[in-house]
Coordinates of C-alpha atoms in Angstrom, one line a residue:
M1 CA -19.4 69.4 96.0
N2 CA -22.0 69.7 93.3
L3 CA -22.3 66.0 92.5
P4 CA -25.4 66.2 90.2
E5 CA -23.7 68.9 88.1
L6 CA -20.4 67.0 88.2
G7 CA -22.1 63.8 87.0
A8 CA -23.9 65.6 84.2
F9 CA -20.7 67.3 83.0
L10 CA -18.9 64.0 82.9
R11 CA -21.7 62.4 81.0
T12 CA -21.8 65.1 78.3
R13 CA -18.0 65.0 77.9
R14 CA -18.2 61.2 77.5
D15 CA -20.9 61.4 74.9
R16 CA -18.9 63.6 72.6
I17 CA -15.8 61.3 72.3
R18 CA -15.7 58.6 69.6
P19 CA -13.9 55.4 70.5
A20 CA -11.4 55.8 67.6
E21 CA -10.3 59.1 69.1
V22 CA -8.9 57.3 72.1
G23 CA -7.6 54.1 70.4
L24 CA -10.6 51.9 71.1
P25 CA -12.5 49.8 68.5
Q26 CA -15.9 51.0 67.4
G27 CA -17.4 47.6 67.7
P28 CA -20.5 46.3 65.8
R29 CA -23.0 46.4 68.7
R30 CA -22.4 49.9 70.1
R31 CA -25.7 51.6 70.9
V32 CA -24.2 55.0 71.7
P33 CA -21.9 57.1 69.6
G34 CA -19.7 58.1 72.5
L35 CA -17.7 56.2 75.1
R36 CA -19.3 53.7 77.4
R37 CA -18.9 54.3 81.2
E38 CA -16.6 51.3 81.6
E39 CA -14.4 52.6 78.8
V40 CA -14.0 55.9 80.5
A41 CA -13.2 54.1 83.7
Q42 CA -10.6 52.0 81.9
L43 CA -8.9 55.0 80.3
A44 CA -8.8 56.8 83.7
G45 CA -7.6 53.7 85.6
L46 CA -10.8 53.6 87.8
S47 CA -13.2 50.9 88.6
A48 CA -16.3 50.8 86.5
D49 CA -18.5 50.9 89.6
Y50 CA -16.8 53.9 91.0
Y51 CA -17.1 55.9 87.8
T52 CA -20.7 54.9 87.4
E53 CA -21.5 56.3 90.9
L54 CA -19.6 59.4 90.1
E55 CA -21.5 60.0 86.9
R56 CA -24.8 59.3 88.5
G57 CA -24.1 62.1 91.0
S58 CA -25.2 60.1 93.9
A59 CA -23.7 61.0 97.4
K60 CA -25.1 57.9 99.1
N61 CA -21.9 56.0 98.8
G62 CA -19.7 58.9 99.8
V63 CA -18.1 59.5 96.4
Q64 CA -15.4 62.1 96.8
P65 CA -13.0 62.2 93.8
S66 CA -9.4 63.0 94.6
T67 CA -7.3 65.5 92.7
Q68 CA -5.5 62.6 91.1
T69 CA -8.8 61.0 90.0
L70 CA -10.0 64.3 88.5
A71 CA -6.7 64.7 86.6
A72 CA -7.1 61.2 85.3
L73 CA -10.6 61.9 84.1
A74 CA -9.6 65.1 82.5
R75 CA -7.0 63.2 80.4
A76 CA -9.4 60.3 79.6
L77 CA -12.1 62.7 78.4
R78 CA -9.7 64.9 76.5
L79 CA -10.8 68.1 78.4
N80 CA -9.3 71.4 77.3
G81 CA -7.9 73.8 80.0
D82 CA -11.2 75.5 80.7
E83 CA -13.1 72.2 80.9
R84 CA -10.4 70.7 83.2
D85 CA -10.7 73.8 85.5
H86 CA -14.5 73.5 85.5
L87 CA -14.3 69.8 86.5
F88 CA -12.1 70.8 89.5
H89 CA -14.5 73.6 90.5
L90 CA -17.5 71.3 90.4
A91 CA -15.7 68.8 92.6
E92 CA -14.6 71.7 94.9
R93 CA -10.9 70.8 94.5
P94 CA -8.0 73.2 94.1
V95 CA -7.3 73.8 90.4
P96 CA -3.7 72.8 89.5
P97 CA -1.9 76.2 89.4
S98 CA 0.4 75.4 86.6
E99 CA 0.5 73.8 83.2
H100 CA 3.8 72.3 84.2
G101 CA 5.0 69.7 86.7
S102 CA 4.0 66.1 87.4
S103 CA 0.3 67.0 87.7
A104 CA 0.2 69.0 84.5
H105 CA -2.9 68.7 82.2
V106 CA -1.8 67.0 79.1
Q107 CA -2.8 68.9 76.0
P108 CA -5.6 66.9 74.2
A109 CA -4.0 67.1 70.8
L110 CA -0.8 65.5 72.0
L111 CA -2.7 62.9 74.0
G112 CA -4.7 62.0 71.0
L113 CA -1.6 61.4 68.9
L114 CA -0.1 59.4 71.7
D115 CA -3.1 57.1 71.8
R116 CA -2.4 56.3 68.1
L117 CA 1.2 55.3 68.7
S118 CA 0.5 52.0 70.5
N119 CA 3.2 50.2 68.5
T120 CA 5.8 52.9 69.1
P121 CA 7.5 53.9 72.3
A122 CA 6.1 57.4 73.0
R123 CA 5.4 59.9 75.8
V124 CA 4.4 63.5 76.5
I125 CA 6.8 65.7 78.6
T126 CA 6.9 69.3 79.6
D127 CA 9.5 71.8 78.4
L128 CA 11.4 71.1 81.7
H129 CA 11.5 67.4 80.8
E130 CA 8.9 66.2 83.3
T131 CA 7.1 63.1 82.2
L132 CA 3.4 63.5 82.0
V133 CA 2.2 60.3 80.4
E134 CA 3.6 57.5 78.4
N135 CA 2.6 54.2 76.7
N136 CA 3.6 50.7 77.7
L137 CA 6.4 50.5 75.1
A138 CA 8.0 53.7 76.4
L139 CA 7.9 52.3 79.9
A140 CA 9.4 49.1 78.6
L141 CA 12.2 50.9 76.8
L142 CA 13.0 53.6 79.3
G143 CA 11.9 52.2 82.6
K144 CA 9.9 53.8 85.4
S145 CA 11.3 56.8 87.1
P146 CA 11.1 57.5 90.8
A147 CA 8.2 59.7 91.9
H148 CA 9.4 63.2 92.6
R149 CA 8.0 66.7 93.0
G150 CA 9.7 70.0 92.5
P151 CA 12.9 70.3 90.4
A152 CA 13.7 66.5 90.8
A153 CA 10.6 65.8 88.7
S154 CA 12.7 66.8 85.8
F155 CA 14.9 64.3 84.1
V156 CA 17.3 67.0 83.2
Y157 CA 17.6 67.9 86.9
R158 CA 18.2 64.3 87.8
W159 CA 20.7 64.0 84.9
F160 CA 23.0 66.5 86.6
T161 CA 22.4 65.5 90.2
D162 CA 21.8 61.7 90.3
P163 CA 24.4 59.5 88.7
Q164 CA 21.9 56.6 88.4
A165 CA 19.8 58.7 85.9
R166 CA 22.7 58.4 83.4
E167 CA 22.7 54.7 83.2
I168 CA 20.1 54.9 80.5
Y169 CA 22.9 56.0 78.0
P170 CA 26.4 54.6 77.3
P171 CA 29.0 56.7 79.2
E172 CA 30.7 57.9 76.0
D173 CA 27.4 59.6 75.0
H174 CA 27.0 61.5 78.3
P175 CA 28.9 64.7 77.3
R176 CA 26.8 65.2 74.2
H177 CA 23.5 64.6 76.1
S178 CA 24.6 67.1 78.7
R179 CA 25.2 69.8 76.1
V180 CA 21.9 69.1 74.3
F181 CA 19.9 69.1 77.6
V182 CA 21.3 72.5 78.7
A183 CA 20.8 74.1 75.3
D184 CA 17.2 72.9 75.3
L185 CA 16.7 74.2 78.8
Q186 CA 18.1 77.6 77.9
A187 CA 15.3 77.9 75.3
A188 CA 12.6 76.8 77.7
A189 CA 13.7 79.1 80.5
A190 CA 13.8 82.1 78.1
R191 CA 10.4 81.3 76.7
R192 CA 8.9 81.1 80.3
G193 CA 10.4 84.5 81.2
R194 CA 10.2 85.2 85.0
D195 CA 8.8 81.7 85.7
A196 CA 9.5 80.7 89.3
E197 CA 9.6 76.9 88.5
A198 CA 12.3 77.3 85.8
T199 CA 14.3 79.9 87.8
K200 CA 14.3 77.7 90.9
M201 CA 15.5 74.6 88.9
V202 CA 18.3 76.5 87.1
A203 CA 19.5 78.0 90.3
A204 CA 19.6 74.6 92.1
L205 CA 21.4 73.0 89.2
R206 CA 24.1 75.8 89.1
R207 CA 24.7 75.1 92.9
R208 CA 24.8 71.4 92.6
S209 CA 26.6 70.7 89.3
Q210 CA 29.8 72.3 88.1
E211 CA 29.2 70.7 84.7
F212 CA 25.8 72.3 84.4
A213 CA 27.1 75.7 85.5
A214 CA 29.9 75.6 82.9
L215 CA 27.5 74.6 80.1
W216 CA 24.9 77.1 81.1
D217 CA 27.4 79.9 81.0
T218 CA 28.2 79.1 77.3
H219 CA 24.6 80.4 76.5
D220 CA 24.3 77.8 73.8
V221 CA 20.6 77.4 72.9
A222 CA 18.8 74.9 70.7
V223 CA 15.3 73.4 71.0
R224 CA 15.6 69.6 70.7
R225 CA 13.4 68.4 67.8
M226 CA 15.2 65.3 66.6
D227 CA 18.1 63.2 68.0
R228 CA 19.9 59.9 67.5
K229 CA 20.0 58.0 70.8
R230 CA 21.7 54.8 72.0
I231 CA 19.6 53.5 74.9
V232 CA 20.9 50.9 77.3
H233 CA 18.2 48.3 77.9
P234 CA 18.7 45.7 80.7
M235 CA 17.7 42.7 78.6
L236 CA 18.2 43.8 74.9
G237 CA 21.5 45.7 75.3
V238 CA 22.2 49.0 73.5
I239 CA 19.3 50.0 71.2
E240 CA 20.1 52.7 68.6
L241 CA 17.0 54.7 67.8
D242 CA 15.8 58.0 66.3
C243 CA 13.9 60.2 68.8
Y244 CA 11.5 62.7 67.3
N245 CA 9.8 65.7 69.1
L246 CA 6.5 67.3 68.2
L247 CA 6.1 70.5 70.2
S248 CA 2.7 72.0 71.2
E249 CA 1.9 75.4 69.8
D250 CA 2.9 77.2 73.0
G251 CA 6.1 75.1 73.3
Q252 CA 5.1 74.0 76.9
Q253 CA 4.7 70.3 76.1
R254 CA 6.1 67.9 73.5
L255 CA 5.3 64.4 72.2
L256 CA 8.4 62.2 71.9
W257 CA 8.4 58.9 70.0
F258 CA 11.2 56.5 69.2
T259 CA 11.7 54.6 65.9
A260 CA 14.3 52.9 63.7
P261 CA 14.7 52.4 60.0
P262 CA 13.0 49.2 58.7
G263 CA 15.4 46.2 58.8
S264 CA 17.8 47.8 61.1
P265 CA 19.0 46.2 64.4
G266 CA 17.1 48.9 66.2
A267 CA 13.8 48.0 64.5
E268 CA 14.3 44.3 65.3
Q269 CA 15.0 45.2 69.0
L270 CA 11.8 47.3 69.1
E271 CA 9.9 44.2 67.9
L272 CA 11.5 42.2 70.7
L273 CA 10.7 44.9 73.2
S274 CA 6.9 44.4 72.6
V275 CA 7.4 40.8 73.7
V276 CA 9.8 41.5 76.5
G277 CA 7.6 44.2 77.9
T278 CA 8.5 45.5 81.4
Q279 CA 9.9 42.2 82.7
E280 CA 12.8 42.4 85.0
L281 CA 13.4 46.1 84.3
S282 CA 16.3 47.4 86.5
V283 CA 17.3 50.6 84.8
T284 CA 15.6 53.7 86.2
E285 CA 15.1 56.4 83.7
G286 CA 14.0 60.0 84.0
M287 CA 10.3 59.7 83.2
A288 CA 7.2 58.6 85.0
P289 CA 3.9 57.2 83.7
E290 CA 0.6 58.3 85.0
R291 CA -2.1 56.1 83.7
S292 CA -3.1 53.1 81.6
S293 CA -5.1 54.1 78.6
A294 CA -3.8 53.8 75.1
A295 CA -1.0 55.2 77.0
E296 CA 0.1 58.1 79.0
F297 CA 3.7 59.0 79.0
G298 CA 6.5 61.5 78.7
S299 CA 10.1 62.9 79.0
Q300 CA 13.0 63.3 76.7
R301 CA 16.1 61.3 77.0

């Protein structure tokens, strides 16, 4: 592991980011234009002492960053794909092989927008509906999903294989959501072509769910960009919201955010949600957070 080069690389990436870009205040007494070490540590969910040792490139304390730590730093420092891979190479860790899945590298543009939505439930998901990162309000609204790898990391997969995943929506809305999920997945699978991950997931769903197989065979296709949702919250009841999707240029990731017209019951419930937070959450939804900056999130419900 090339610790001196790793530390130098982290330092240069930190210096180029302005606090406002990651949702942090500029502050009147800041002596450097970029982020402070403790701010990077906070964004990545690390201790300030650990990050300082890592950036100093000192091996005396046995600093050995894990794959999860490197992924968190790549998100916190808004690294692009090449920079993320370089970080893993310097740390002599295997580079994540895919832009998809629970360890996917969140695209910096979407992550930057997510950081600016601190007062709105929002998250970033893949085109297979795997949650990558979400903010605190999204976690409070949708709940924390169980940790899964493989096809079960996808909320769409769990929707058709785990009855508990459907508790997030009223039963009368389930048929519509099933149709929308399958039509969106048709588009994603076609866009990916001969992608092993999508092929494996579709094959597993066809085996396990007659409902999915029947909907898949209709060949209906529609990329989900906006939807009206009624979400069952354990403390606030049914919340009716608009869900918007902003797709990345390559279509592999999307930013979701939830809002309601001013003065509507949904808007009032969202205000209450910021107070209620994640207290006593009992509903498990199909998305899983990854970190704790101005928020990492993701998946579409």
